[in-house]
C-alpha positions as YAML, in Angstrom:
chain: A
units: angstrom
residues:
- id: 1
  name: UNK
  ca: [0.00, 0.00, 0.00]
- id: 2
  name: UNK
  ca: [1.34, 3.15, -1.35]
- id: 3
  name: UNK
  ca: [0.98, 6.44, 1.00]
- id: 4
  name: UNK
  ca: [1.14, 8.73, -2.31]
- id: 5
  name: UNK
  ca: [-2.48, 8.73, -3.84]
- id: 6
  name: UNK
  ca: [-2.57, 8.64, -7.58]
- id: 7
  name: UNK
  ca: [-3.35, 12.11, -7.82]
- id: 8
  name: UNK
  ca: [-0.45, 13.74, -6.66]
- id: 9
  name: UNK
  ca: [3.23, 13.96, -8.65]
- id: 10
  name: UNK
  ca: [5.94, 11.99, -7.27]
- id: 11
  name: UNK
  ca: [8.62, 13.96, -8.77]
- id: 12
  name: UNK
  ca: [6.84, 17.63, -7.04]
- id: 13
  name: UNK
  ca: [8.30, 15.62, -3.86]
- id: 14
  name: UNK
  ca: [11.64, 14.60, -4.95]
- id: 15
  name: UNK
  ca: [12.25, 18.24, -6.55]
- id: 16
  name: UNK
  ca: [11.08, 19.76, -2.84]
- id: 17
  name: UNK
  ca: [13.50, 17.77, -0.66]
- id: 18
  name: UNK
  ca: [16.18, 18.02, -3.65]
- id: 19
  name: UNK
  ca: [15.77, 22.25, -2.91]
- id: 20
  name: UNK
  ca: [15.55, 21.97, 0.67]
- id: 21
  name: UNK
  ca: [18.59, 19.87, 0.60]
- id: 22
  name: UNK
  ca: [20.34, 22.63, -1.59]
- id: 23
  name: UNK
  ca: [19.87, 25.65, 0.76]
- id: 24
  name: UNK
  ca: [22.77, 25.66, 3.36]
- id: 25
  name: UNK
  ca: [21.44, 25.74, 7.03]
- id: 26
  name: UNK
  ca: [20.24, 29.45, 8.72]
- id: 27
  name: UNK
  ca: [21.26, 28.53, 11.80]
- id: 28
  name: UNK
  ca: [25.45, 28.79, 10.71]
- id: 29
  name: UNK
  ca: [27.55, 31.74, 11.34]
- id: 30
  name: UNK
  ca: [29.44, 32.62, 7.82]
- id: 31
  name: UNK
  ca: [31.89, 35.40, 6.67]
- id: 32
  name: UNK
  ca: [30.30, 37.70, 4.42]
- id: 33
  name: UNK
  ca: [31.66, 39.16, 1.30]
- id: 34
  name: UNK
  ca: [33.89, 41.68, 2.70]
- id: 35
  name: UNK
  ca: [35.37, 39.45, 5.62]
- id: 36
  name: UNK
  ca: [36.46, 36.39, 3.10]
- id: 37
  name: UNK
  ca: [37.61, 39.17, 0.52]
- id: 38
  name: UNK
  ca: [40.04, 40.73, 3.20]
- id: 39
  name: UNK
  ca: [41.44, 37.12, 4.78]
- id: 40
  name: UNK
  ca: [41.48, 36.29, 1.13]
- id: 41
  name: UNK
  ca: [43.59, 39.61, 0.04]
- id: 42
  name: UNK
  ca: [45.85, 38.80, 3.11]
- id: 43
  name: UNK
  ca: [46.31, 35.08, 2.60]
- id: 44
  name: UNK
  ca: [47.59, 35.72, -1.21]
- id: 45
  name: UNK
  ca: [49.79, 38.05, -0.38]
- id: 46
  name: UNK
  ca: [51.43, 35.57, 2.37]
- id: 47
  name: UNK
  ca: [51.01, 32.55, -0.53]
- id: 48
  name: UNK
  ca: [53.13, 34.64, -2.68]
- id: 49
  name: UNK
  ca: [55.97, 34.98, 0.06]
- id: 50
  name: UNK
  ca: [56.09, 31.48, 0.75]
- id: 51
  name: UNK
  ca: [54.73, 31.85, 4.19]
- id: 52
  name: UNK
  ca: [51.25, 29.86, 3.82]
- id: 53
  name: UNK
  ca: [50.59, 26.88, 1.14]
- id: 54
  name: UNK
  ca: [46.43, 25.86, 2.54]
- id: 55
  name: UNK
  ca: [43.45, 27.08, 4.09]
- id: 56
  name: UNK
  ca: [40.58, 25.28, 5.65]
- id: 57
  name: UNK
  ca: [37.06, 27.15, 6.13]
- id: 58
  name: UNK
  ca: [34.48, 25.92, 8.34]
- id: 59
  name: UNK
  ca: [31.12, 27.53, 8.95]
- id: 60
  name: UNK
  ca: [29.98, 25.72, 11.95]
- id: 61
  name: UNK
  ca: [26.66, 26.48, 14.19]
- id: 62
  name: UNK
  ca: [28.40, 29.16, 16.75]
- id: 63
  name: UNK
  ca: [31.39, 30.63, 14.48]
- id: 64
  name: UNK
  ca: [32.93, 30.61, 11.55]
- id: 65
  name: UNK
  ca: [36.59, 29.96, 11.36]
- id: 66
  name: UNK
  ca: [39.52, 30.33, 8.30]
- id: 67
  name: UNK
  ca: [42.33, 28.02, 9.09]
- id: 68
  name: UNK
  ca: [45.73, 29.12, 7.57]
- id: 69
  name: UNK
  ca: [48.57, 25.80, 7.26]
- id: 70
  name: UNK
  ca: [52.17, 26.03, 6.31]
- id: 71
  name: UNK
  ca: [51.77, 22.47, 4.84]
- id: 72
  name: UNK
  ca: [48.67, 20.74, 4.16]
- id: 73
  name: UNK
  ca: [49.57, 17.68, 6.58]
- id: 74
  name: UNK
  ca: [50.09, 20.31, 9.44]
- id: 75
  name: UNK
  ca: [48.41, 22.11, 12.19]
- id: 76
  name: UNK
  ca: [46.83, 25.36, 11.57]
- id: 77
  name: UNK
  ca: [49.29, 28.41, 12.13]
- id: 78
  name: UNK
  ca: [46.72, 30.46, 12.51]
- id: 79
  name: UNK
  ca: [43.09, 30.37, 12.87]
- id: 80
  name: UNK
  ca: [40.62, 33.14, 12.20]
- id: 81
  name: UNK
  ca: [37.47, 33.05, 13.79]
- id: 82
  name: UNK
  ca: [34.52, 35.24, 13.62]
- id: 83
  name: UNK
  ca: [31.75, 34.27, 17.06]
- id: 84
  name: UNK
  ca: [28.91, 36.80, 17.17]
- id: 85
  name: UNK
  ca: [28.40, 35.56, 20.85]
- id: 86
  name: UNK
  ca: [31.27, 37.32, 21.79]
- id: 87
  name: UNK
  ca: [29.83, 40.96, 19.78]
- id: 88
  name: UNK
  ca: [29.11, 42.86, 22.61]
- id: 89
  name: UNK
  ca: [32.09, 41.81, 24.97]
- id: 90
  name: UNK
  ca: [35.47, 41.22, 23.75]
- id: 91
  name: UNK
  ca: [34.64, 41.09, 19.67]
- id: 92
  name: UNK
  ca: [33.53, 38.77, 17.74]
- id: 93
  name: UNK
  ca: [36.95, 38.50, 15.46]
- id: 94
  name: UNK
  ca: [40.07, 37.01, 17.03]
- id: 95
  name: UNK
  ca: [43.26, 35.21, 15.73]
- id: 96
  name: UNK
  ca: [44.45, 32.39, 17.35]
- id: 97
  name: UNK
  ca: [48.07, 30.89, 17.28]
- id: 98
  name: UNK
  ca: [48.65, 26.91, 16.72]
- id: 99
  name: UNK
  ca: [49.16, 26.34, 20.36]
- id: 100
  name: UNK
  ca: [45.71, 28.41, 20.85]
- id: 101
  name: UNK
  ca: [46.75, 31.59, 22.13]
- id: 102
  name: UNK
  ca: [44.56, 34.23, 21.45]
- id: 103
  name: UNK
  ca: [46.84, 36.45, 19.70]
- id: 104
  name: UNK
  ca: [44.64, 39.36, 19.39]
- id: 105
  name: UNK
  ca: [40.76, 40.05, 19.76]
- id: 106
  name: UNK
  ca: [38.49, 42.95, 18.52]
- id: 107
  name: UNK
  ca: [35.33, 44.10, 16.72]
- id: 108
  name: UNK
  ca: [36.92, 45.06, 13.65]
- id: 109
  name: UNK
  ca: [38.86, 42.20, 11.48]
- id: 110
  name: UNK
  ca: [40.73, 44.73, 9.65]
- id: 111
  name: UNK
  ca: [42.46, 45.92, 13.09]
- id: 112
  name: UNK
  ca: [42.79, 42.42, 14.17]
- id: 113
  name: UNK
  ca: [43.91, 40.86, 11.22]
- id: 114
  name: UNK
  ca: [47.05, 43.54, 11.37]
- id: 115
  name: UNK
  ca: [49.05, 40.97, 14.17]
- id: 116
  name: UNK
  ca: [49.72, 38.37, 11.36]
- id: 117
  name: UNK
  ca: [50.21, 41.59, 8.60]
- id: 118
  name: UNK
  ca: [53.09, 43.24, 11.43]
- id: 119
  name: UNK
  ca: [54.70, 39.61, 11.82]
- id: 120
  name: UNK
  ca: [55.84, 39.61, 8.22]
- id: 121
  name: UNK
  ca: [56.77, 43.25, 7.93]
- id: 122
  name: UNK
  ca: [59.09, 42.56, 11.09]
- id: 123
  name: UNK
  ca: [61.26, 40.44, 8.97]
...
């Protein structure tokens, strides 16, 4: 016994869950435009001095984070993470070393992506 009745189209069902399979989930914390264009202006610059070879993004349900790697087999270097549950206290962008200390932490990424920028104009 079939639970479709003859009167409705079997593929309006498979097209429905194929669209609701499509659309990524609300409920994840992404970079927007701007954010990924900066990280991205800033990790092509370090490709083309050797520094970084890989990156890793993950959108996951409470932040969003950009992992940079000096080899792909390796530990992050650095990890950039964006948690809007931090907003209103310490900043919702921060950049964390491989041994997870918070390196810096603010509510603009420009300003807080400028500790990894500084490390390579040291040099």
């Amino acid at each position: 016994m079939s639970l479709i009745s003859e009167d409705t189209d079997p593929s309006g069902s498979r097209a429905a869950a194929r669209t609701a399979a499509a659309t990524p989930q609300p409920n994840r914390v992404t970079f927007n435009r701007l954010e990924l264009n900066r990280i991205l202006n800033l990790y092509g610059r370090m490709v083309a001095d050797g520094e970084w070879r890989d990156y890793a993004i993950d959108f996951l349900k409470d932040r969003a984070v950009f992992s940079v790697f000096r080899r792909a087999s390796e530990v992050p270097i650095y990890r950039i993470e964006k948690d809007p549950r931090l907003a209103r206290k310490q900043g919702m962008y921060s950049v964390i070393s491989a041994t997870g200390l918070i390196l810096r932490r603010g509510h603009e990424l420009e300003r807080v992506l400028l500790v990894i920028d500084r490390k390579l104009s040291l040099v």
